[in-house]
XYZ file of C-alpha atoms in Angstrom:
567
model
C 160.350 124.478 74.407
C 156.976 124.119 72.934
C 155.512 123.857 76.407
C 157.328 126.959 77.461
C 156.136 128.874 74.413
C 152.636 127.720 75.007
C 152.849 128.757 78.602
C 154.112 132.170 77.586
C 151.245 132.688 75.159
C 148.744 131.600 77.834
C 150.259 133.937 80.372
C 150.112 136.910 78.047
C 146.546 136.219 76.921
C 144.903 135.849 80.314
C 145.670 135.856 83.997
C 147.332 132.761 85.462
C 144.865 130.059 86.687
C 145.464 127.446 89.351
C 145.641 123.708 88.460
C 142.254 123.251 90.165
C 140.674 125.856 87.850
C 142.059 124.052 84.802
C 140.651 120.688 85.937
C 137.218 122.141 86.703
C 137.152 123.890 83.314
C 137.792 120.571 81.532
C 135.022 118.885 83.503
C 132.564 121.660 82.588
C 133.588 121.422 78.914
C 132.893 117.669 78.868
C 129.505 118.144 80.506
C 128.558 120.777 77.975
C 129.435 118.515 75.037
C 127.636 115.506 76.478
C 124.481 117.556 77.001
C 124.287 118.448 73.319
C 121.893 116.564 71.066
C 123.203 116.910 67.531
C 121.054 115.952 64.529
C 123.246 112.895 63.879
C 122.246 111.414 67.211
C 118.553 112.000 66.538
C 118.819 110.233 63.218
C 120.727 107.328 64.724
C 117.766 106.487 66.972
C 115.622 105.531 64.009
C 118.307 103.852 61.951
C 119.996 100.490 62.288
C 123.219 102.399 63.156
C 125.007 100.872 60.187
C 128.034 103.035 59.504
C 127.061 105.481 62.278
C 129.514 105.860 65.184
C 128.290 105.067 68.664
C 127.227 108.020 70.778
C 130.393 108.045 72.899
C 132.571 107.912 69.819
C 130.608 110.735 68.239
C 130.992 112.883 71.334
C 134.728 112.197 71.363
C 135.029 113.254 67.728
C 133.016 116.396 68.392
C 135.150 117.223 71.426
C 138.465 116.634 69.678
C 137.532 118.537 66.517
C 135.933 121.453 68.297
C 132.727 120.870 66.284
C 129.708 123.011 67.071
C 126.158 122.420 65.809
C 125.366 124.264 62.589
C 123.005 127.180 62.901
C 120.816 125.609 60.194
C 119.691 122.842 62.547
C 118.764 125.333 65.210
C 116.827 127.377 62.700
C 115.003 124.282 61.510
C 114.053 123.338 65.055
C 112.927 126.883 65.754
C 110.868 126.895 62.567
C 109.175 123.615 63.453
C 108.460 125.053 66.876
C 106.722 128.012 65.269
C 104.648 125.604 63.164
C 103.602 123.675 66.273
C 102.640 126.839 68.127
C 100.627 128.124 65.164
C 98.708 124.853 64.775
C 98.183 124.465 68.508
C 96.584 127.899 68.542
C 94.061 126.576 65.995
C 93.460 123.341 67.903
C 95.419 121.205 65.414
C 98.353 118.842 65.731
C 101.504 119.323 63.713
C 102.235 116.896 60.874
C 105.202 117.376 58.570
C 103.373 115.823 55.605
C 99.759 116.944 56.050
C 98.397 120.396 56.842
C 94.664 120.213 57.569
C 93.133 123.551 58.561
C 89.576 123.145 57.288
C 86.857 124.927 59.304
C 89.423 126.932 61.319
C 88.029 130.431 60.670
C 91.373 131.523 59.262
C 91.822 135.254 58.835
C 94.036 137.161 56.440
C 96.584 137.531 59.238
C 96.566 133.768 59.800
C 97.147 133.195 56.093
C 100.110 135.560 56.106
C 101.626 133.783 59.093
C 101.004 130.390 57.518
C 102.742 131.515 54.341
C 105.923 132.345 56.271
C 105.847 128.893 57.861
C 105.790 126.942 54.582
C 109.573 127.044 54.348
C 109.606 125.012 57.581
C 107.518 122.245 55.970
C 109.625 120.923 53.066
C 108.029 117.451 53.299
C 104.461 118.714 52.950
C 102.272 116.643 50.594
C 98.703 117.629 51.479
C 97.176 121.048 52.222
C 93.502 121.523 53.114
C 92.313 125.069 53.799
C 88.668 124.426 52.948
C 85.739 126.271 54.510
C 87.729 129.332 55.526
C 85.775 132.104 53.814
C 87.888 134.979 55.105
C 90.941 134.049 53.040
C 89.197 134.787 49.744
C 90.782 137.684 47.901
C 94.196 137.298 49.522
C 95.320 133.868 48.323
C 98.368 135.474 46.713
C 99.877 135.767 50.206
C 100.034 131.975 50.322
C 100.681 131.052 46.697
C 103.739 133.312 46.552
C 105.418 130.899 48.999
C 104.473 127.603 47.355
C 107.989 127.178 45.992
C 108.994 126.022 49.468
C 106.567 123.077 49.326
C 107.072 121.802 45.792
C 106.172 118.252 46.842
C 102.485 119.015 47.426
C 100.241 116.375 45.866
C 96.842 117.467 47.196
C 95.518 121.017 47.488
C 91.992 121.681 48.767
C 90.485 125.164 48.814
C 86.768 124.414 49.016
C 84.393 127.207 50.027
C 87.026 129.913 50.527
C 85.234 132.644 48.533
C 87.936 132.616 45.905
C 87.695 135.282 43.214
C 89.356 136.042 39.888
C 92.473 137.480 41.545
C 92.833 134.299 43.616
C 92.553 132.115 40.522
C 95.153 134.258 38.762
C 97.549 133.934 41.701
C 96.965 130.207 41.907
C 97.552 129.751 38.188
C 100.836 131.662 38.360
C 102.023 129.528 41.274
C 101.101 126.067 39.990
C 104.452 125.674 38.259
C 105.970 125.606 41.754
C 104.093 122.392 42.606
C 104.785 120.102 39.623
C 103.834 116.971 41.577
C 100.260 118.138 42.263
C 97.788 115.286 41.695
C 94.531 116.515 43.253
C 93.068 120.008 43.103
C 89.731 120.773 44.776
C 88.195 124.227 44.321
C 84.601 123.174 44.986
C 81.945 125.481 46.457
C 83.589 128.677 45.244
C 81.091 130.569 43.108
C 83.818 133.025 42.139
C 85.604 130.309 40.177
C 82.850 130.521 37.567
C 82.002 133.387 35.278
C 85.208 133.140 33.253
C 87.751 133.017 36.108
C 88.577 129.407 35.346
C 90.407 130.552 32.224
C 93.280 131.709 34.452
C 94.146 128.048 35.084
C 94.099 127.104 31.407
C 97.453 125.672 30.367
C 98.852 125.930 33.893
C 97.655 122.712 35.550
C 100.432 120.153 36.102
C 100.336 117.405 33.446
C 100.300 114.754 36.177
C 97.013 115.985 37.684
C 94.727 113.044 38.480
C 91.780 114.650 40.274
C 89.996 117.908 39.437
C 87.011 118.865 41.602
C 84.879 121.898 40.714
C 81.601 121.141 42.488
C 79.148 124.067 42.729
C 81.493 126.638 41.217
C 78.821 128.402 39.146
C 80.546 127.367 35.940
C 79.191 129.021 32.794
C 79.709 128.510 29.076
C 83.143 130.260 28.964
C 84.295 128.112 31.883
C 83.088 125.010 30.078
C 85.221 125.901 27.070
C 88.257 126.488 29.334
C 87.590 123.244 31.158
C 87.524 121.401 27.858
C 90.927 122.838 27.029
C 92.302 121.622 30.350
C 90.902 118.129 30.086
C 92.217 117.620 26.569
C 95.842 117.896 27.757
C 95.524 116.116 31.126
C 96.265 112.620 29.909
C 96.492 111.199 33.439
C 93.220 112.700 34.693
C 91.334 110.048 36.649
C 88.524 111.937 38.424
C 86.551 114.860 37.018
C 83.787 116.180 39.269
C 81.853 119.220 38.038
C 78.598 118.385 39.815
C 76.055 121.032 40.810
C 76.861 123.453 38.027
C 73.407 123.861 36.425
C 74.653 126.426 33.869
C 77.283 124.037 32.547
C 75.145 122.876 29.622
C 73.434 126.173 28.849
C 74.392 128.397 25.961
C 75.605 131.891 26.834
C 74.221 134.776 24.813
C 75.943 137.382 27.001
C 79.406 135.885 26.538
C 78.748 134.999 22.905
C 79.731 131.400 23.599
C 77.913 128.586 21.869
C 78.325 124.861 22.277
C 80.477 125.004 25.400
C 79.341 121.634 26.725
C 79.782 120.057 23.313
C 83.430 121.138 23.354
C 83.876 119.755 26.868
C 82.239 116.480 25.866
C 84.510 116.197 22.828
C 87.619 116.810 24.955
C 86.723 113.903 27.230
C 87.701 111.499 24.474
C 91.340 112.482 25.177
C 91.050 111.667 28.896
C 91.553 107.957 28.376
C 92.631 107.455 32.007
C 89.327 108.778 33.380
C 87.778 106.433 35.962
C 85.119 108.734 37.468
C 82.969 111.284 35.641
C 80.503 113.156 37.842
C 77.931 115.428 36.235
C 75.287 115.486 38.955
C 72.833 118.405 38.733
C 74.455 119.876 35.642
C 71.232 120.418 33.742
C 71.831 117.566 31.319
C 69.293 117.213 28.531
C 68.666 114.797 25.717
C 70.927 116.973 23.533
C 73.673 116.880 26.162
C 73.632 113.091 26.218
C 73.877 113.020 22.449
C 77.072 115.112 22.667
C 78.414 113.034 25.531
C 77.786 109.662 23.929
C 80.571 109.788 21.365
C 83.200 110.475 24.032
C 81.919 108.020 26.618
C 82.591 105.102 24.331
C 86.259 106.147 24.185
C 86.664 105.939 27.974
C 87.386 102.256 28.569
C 88.591 102.821 32.143
C 85.460 104.534 33.494
C 84.147 102.871 36.642
C 81.829 105.597 37.930
C 79.354 107.621 35.879
C 77.009 110.082 37.599
C 74.349 111.773 35.461
C 71.845 112.231 38.279
C 69.579 115.111 39.310
C 68.900 116.296 35.761
C 65.148 116.422 35.345
C 65.403 117.333 31.647
C 67.347 114.188 30.880
C 64.219 112.054 30.524
C 63.967 110.446 27.090
C 67.682 110.915 26.394
C 69.078 107.487 27.261
C 68.320 106.384 23.714
C 71.232 108.605 22.610
C 73.757 106.994 24.913
C 72.665 103.435 25.646
C 74.701 101.856 22.829
C 77.803 103.667 24.106
C 77.119 102.604 27.689
C 77.189 98.962 26.682
C 80.901 99.368 25.836
C 81.824 100.396 29.403
C 82.607 96.895 30.577
C 84.475 98.182 33.661
C 81.613 100.388 34.845
C 80.865 99.685 38.518
C 78.564 102.566 39.473
C 75.815 104.204 37.388
C 73.750 106.967 39.001
C 70.532 108.070 37.290
C 68.427 109.081 40.265
C 66.012 111.994 39.899
C 66.284 112.109 36.118
C 62.605 111.822 35.140
C 63.359 108.565 33.348
C 60.651 107.493 30.946
C 59.359 104.013 30.243
C 61.469 103.999 27.074
C 64.595 105.063 29.020
C 64.145 102.097 31.336
C 63.637 99.728 28.430
C 66.922 100.695 26.763
C 68.682 100.627 30.147
C 67.470 97.081 30.740
C 68.902 96.148 27.334
C 72.301 97.555 28.335
C 72.575 96.027 31.826
C 73.663 92.523 30.739
C 76.735 94.092 29.081
C 77.767 95.880 32.280
C 79.341 92.820 33.838
C 81.276 94.788 36.499
C 78.272 96.751 37.783
C 77.795 96.755 41.562
C 75.846 100.005 42.137
C 72.789 101.164 40.210
C 70.762 104.130 41.422
C 67.479 104.778 39.612
C 65.676 106.076 42.689
C 63.251 109.027 42.607
C 62.006 107.963 39.163
C 58.332 107.057 39.366
C 58.315 104.922 36.218
C 60.736 102.488 37.879
C 57.949 101.204 40.121
C 56.344 99.270 37.284
C 59.563 97.776 35.888
C 61.439 96.392 38.877
C 61.060 92.760 37.829
C 62.729 93.090 34.369
C 65.294 95.452 35.898
C 66.290 92.974 38.585
C 66.322 90.132 36.068
C 68.831 92.004 33.860
C 71.259 92.808 36.685
C 74.315 90.726 37.639
C 72.680 90.014 40.997
C 75.497 88.037 42.594
C 77.754 91.114 42.605
C 75.176 93.853 43.185
C 75.702 95.805 46.404
C 73.535 98.929 46.069
C 70.138 99.232 44.407
C 68.199 102.089 46.073
C 64.546 102.262 45.013
C 63.290 105.025 47.288
C 60.529 107.226 45.870
C 59.923 104.864 42.962
C 56.169 104.274 43.409
C 56.657 100.568 44.070
C 53.602 98.328 43.851
C 53.058 94.889 45.357
C 54.494 93.105 42.324
C 57.632 95.241 42.172
C 58.069 94.948 45.933
C 58.037 91.173 45.617
C 60.530 91.312 42.719
C 62.893 93.417 44.829
C 63.113 90.581 47.345
C 65.059 88.591 44.715
C 67.926 91.094 44.839
C 67.958 91.747 48.590
C 70.138 88.748 49.607
C 73.086 90.223 47.673
C 72.792 93.872 48.686
C 74.835 95.739 51.300
C 72.304 98.546 51.538
C 68.545 98.631 51.120
C 66.594 101.857 50.656
C 62.853 101.738 49.935
C 61.990 104.971 51.740
C 58.834 106.833 50.738
C 57.267 103.664 49.384
C 53.934 103.176 51.174
C 53.574 99.619 49.930
C 56.225 98.515 52.437
C 53.930 99.037 55.426
C 52.510 95.711 56.616
C 54.763 93.758 54.183
C 58.188 94.322 55.701
C 58.456 90.672 56.704
C 58.938 89.756 53.019
C 62.147 91.784 52.830
C 63.294 90.852 56.316
C 63.202 87.154 55.461
C 65.470 87.863 52.482
C 67.797 89.982 54.640
C 68.675 86.939 56.720
C 70.798 85.717 53.805
C 72.716 88.980 53.326
C 75.339 91.120 55.059
C 73.354 94.345 55.231
C 75.067 97.586 56.270
C 72.312 100.154 55.666
C 68.558 99.800 56.021
C 66.470 102.857 55.178
C 62.703 102.644 55.692
C 61.743 106.287 56.112
C 58.068 107.164 55.567
C 57.013 103.622 54.677
C 53.891 103.553 56.885
C 55.417 100.803 58.986
C 53.178 99.175 61.567
C 53.845 97.846 65.046
C 53.903 94.339 63.577
C 56.626 95.414 61.134
C 58.757 96.614 64.037
C 58.160 93.380 65.891
C 59.348 91.410 62.841
C 62.394 93.657 62.655
C 63.102 93.073 66.344
C 62.932 89.297 65.827
C 65.460 89.473 62.979
C 67.763 91.554 65.187
C 67.386 89.102 68.043
C 68.564 86.244 65.824
C 71.717 88.190 64.905
C 70.826 88.663 61.219
C 71.544 92.406 61.384
C 74.733 92.261 63.426
C 76.634 94.145 60.696
C 74.044 96.925 60.324
C 75.526 100.427 60.633
C 72.664 102.707 59.568
C 68.991 102.249 60.462
C 66.508 104.884 59.298
C 62.967 104.405 60.612
C 61.935 108.048 60.573
C 58.461 109.352 59.679
C 56.645 106.169 60.672
C 54.012 107.468 63.071
C 51.828 104.328 62.945
C 54.266 102.402 65.141
C 53.095 102.191 68.750
C 55.256 102.827 71.793
C 55.334 99.092 72.376
C 56.753 98.583 68.880
C 59.640 100.977 69.532
C 60.335 99.440 72.945
C 60.375 95.939 71.447
C 62.987 96.966 68.897
C 65.262 98.589 71.482
C 65.187 95.583 73.805
C 65.841 93.053 71.021
C 69.622 93.517 70.904
C 71.702 92.232 68.018
C 72.714 95.697 66.720
C 76.253 95.880 68.042
C 77.629 97.547 64.877
C 74.967 100.264 64.677
C 76.420 103.761 64.224
C 73.371 105.785 63.175
C 69.690 105.428 64.072
C 66.860 107.792 63.162
C 63.353 107.445 64.610
C 62.252 111.050 64.115
C 58.601 111.892 63.551
C 57.197 113.914 60.678
C 57.314 117.713 60.802
C 54.337 119.374 62.502
C 53.732 116.243 64.591
C 54.853 115.165 68.035
C 54.676 112.259 70.444
C 55.707 111.465 74.038
C 58.850 109.402 74.460
C 58.315 108.316 78.068
C 56.989 104.838 77.181
C 59.993 103.661 75.136
C 62.832 105.838 76.467
C 63.810 103.448 79.328
C 64.195 100.647 76.763
C 66.428 102.860 74.616
C 68.582 103.933 77.554
C 68.906 100.311 78.633
C 70.019 99.333 75.122
C 72.773 101.957 74.848
C 75.478 99.776 76.491
C 74.769 97.199 73.762
C 75.395 99.849 71.071
C 79.113 100.523 71.634
C 79.783 102.363 68.350
C 76.613 104.458 68.155
C 77.546 107.961 66.965
C 74.205 109.566 66.054
C 70.721 109.348 67.519
C 67.905 111.334 65.854
C 64.660 111.692 67.812
C 63.217 114.877 66.378
C 59.619 115.846 67.184
C 59.493 113.489 70.191
C 58.760 115.281 73.468
C 60.799 114.731 76.634
C 60.060 115.651 80.214
C 62.801 117.305 82.234
C 63.511 114.023 84.016
C 63.705 112.091 80.737
C 65.959 114.722 79.221
C 68.377 114.445 82.133
C 68.276 110.664 81.900
C 69.160 110.750 78.197
C 71.835 113.414 78.684
C 73.452 111.382 81.443
C 73.487 108.309 79.219
C 74.992 110.068 76.210
C 77.360 112.698 77.598
C 80.273 110.304 78.139
C 79.801 108.588 74.794
C 80.146 111.578 72.503
C 76.936 110.593 70.686
C 75.385 113.275 68.476
C 71.808 113.778 69.662
C 69.410 115.386 67.214
C 66.100 116.477 68.691
C 63.680 119.322 68.260
C 64.201 121.645 71.211
C 61.215 123.781 70.220
C 58.905 120.802 70.669
C 59.889 119.733 74.171
C 57.533 119.117 77.027
C 56.802 122.275 79.005
C 58.273 120.570 82.055
C 61.728 120.989 80.487
C 61.732 124.596 81.614
C 63.526 125.152 84.892
């Protein structure tokens, strides 16, 4: 009866079909189901299949239950496809967790399109839109969609010409990304001038890195920054380098003591490991304000006070506090006009800095006469970087430096004329070290110096060297350059610079064949600088042919080429 009723309903609903039509219809239905690729099957490929039915069983269940794929999966696939197309248009590859679009010349239209795609990237953790200057002024188009990517941990918006409206929009949207750990707004001059106040009280409490390099921060911004830092208990890195107005009082804004308030707030950032104040116009007074807070930062490992020419004479205000930073690994004081007294108090502090590995006092002329006591106070066995370029080294200090060389990973004595003719002293010490960088720019090196260097290379003592800077050494003969290139032993070299001084020139024909012949022995070379050397058309073609398949960056002065280069 049931069969008869069913047959009656079939007959009334559609025209009668032959048994062959029914069989063919079933076959087509099975093929259609087997061709489907549901999400469950995709997931089963990457799992251990525990508790997941086999494919055939799954298809049977789907067929018997009349299951059809949810529209949500199709929408998700379509959305991911749109993301891939958008990124491919910009020459980028799609990544569900990282969105890197730096230097992509993004327009306002691109930003609007990107904003609509955020809902297709729920797993996103890192966003980098740096160096896209056309998106400044319209950041709201993106921030209004940040609720779709609440798991973002890193947000970089360097050099995007952000303005006050952008900072306001960003501040309003930060509550949508509570897991944010790193925020980089560097190289946006519009962030300064009071705009930073729009982020006050809105930064996530878990923020670990705040980067505001070259943001034209002024006294009002310094006050706002102090308010931020005082409540960011997990802050690990604070970089406000290249803000020369940071320490200046503002008469226009009627703000006094902005840096003092920032310095005082640092005492609350007990998790701080890196404090970078490079080129911030620090003075003796600034160090006095900073000293009291520095001593309350037991976790600091990196302290950068460099490029502040008014700082000279101020170390006396901070040296007793520095001695308490027993975890300090890197101290940068280069280009600070350090006085003889500054160096004396620094030498007194160094024995307390038992974790120190990097000390930069370069570009301070007074250092030249105090290298021996400086080296004697350092924990030499763990020192890795001690640049002394532009330090007016004399013969005695040059000899004292040799005591530290065996432990260093990089050696920079550029712009020290005393090196010329005495390089062998340092090269003998290098044979006991694992040196990665050797910088000897403008040292008046001689042909004999290059021959000594070639001998050290030949014996394999510089097999780990990655950077070799021999620029501005015009006293070296063509034979000296050729000897170095044919020596071998530089298999790890990535960067070499043999450029001549500006307003000078020299023919390359004598040593170029040796360089070209050495290129196969330099498998990881990425940059070759030969500025101010002249090349004939034939030599240029020879060098181009040797480099074009290697992807090596060639830096040369095209305005100083041999006239025979012209076709």
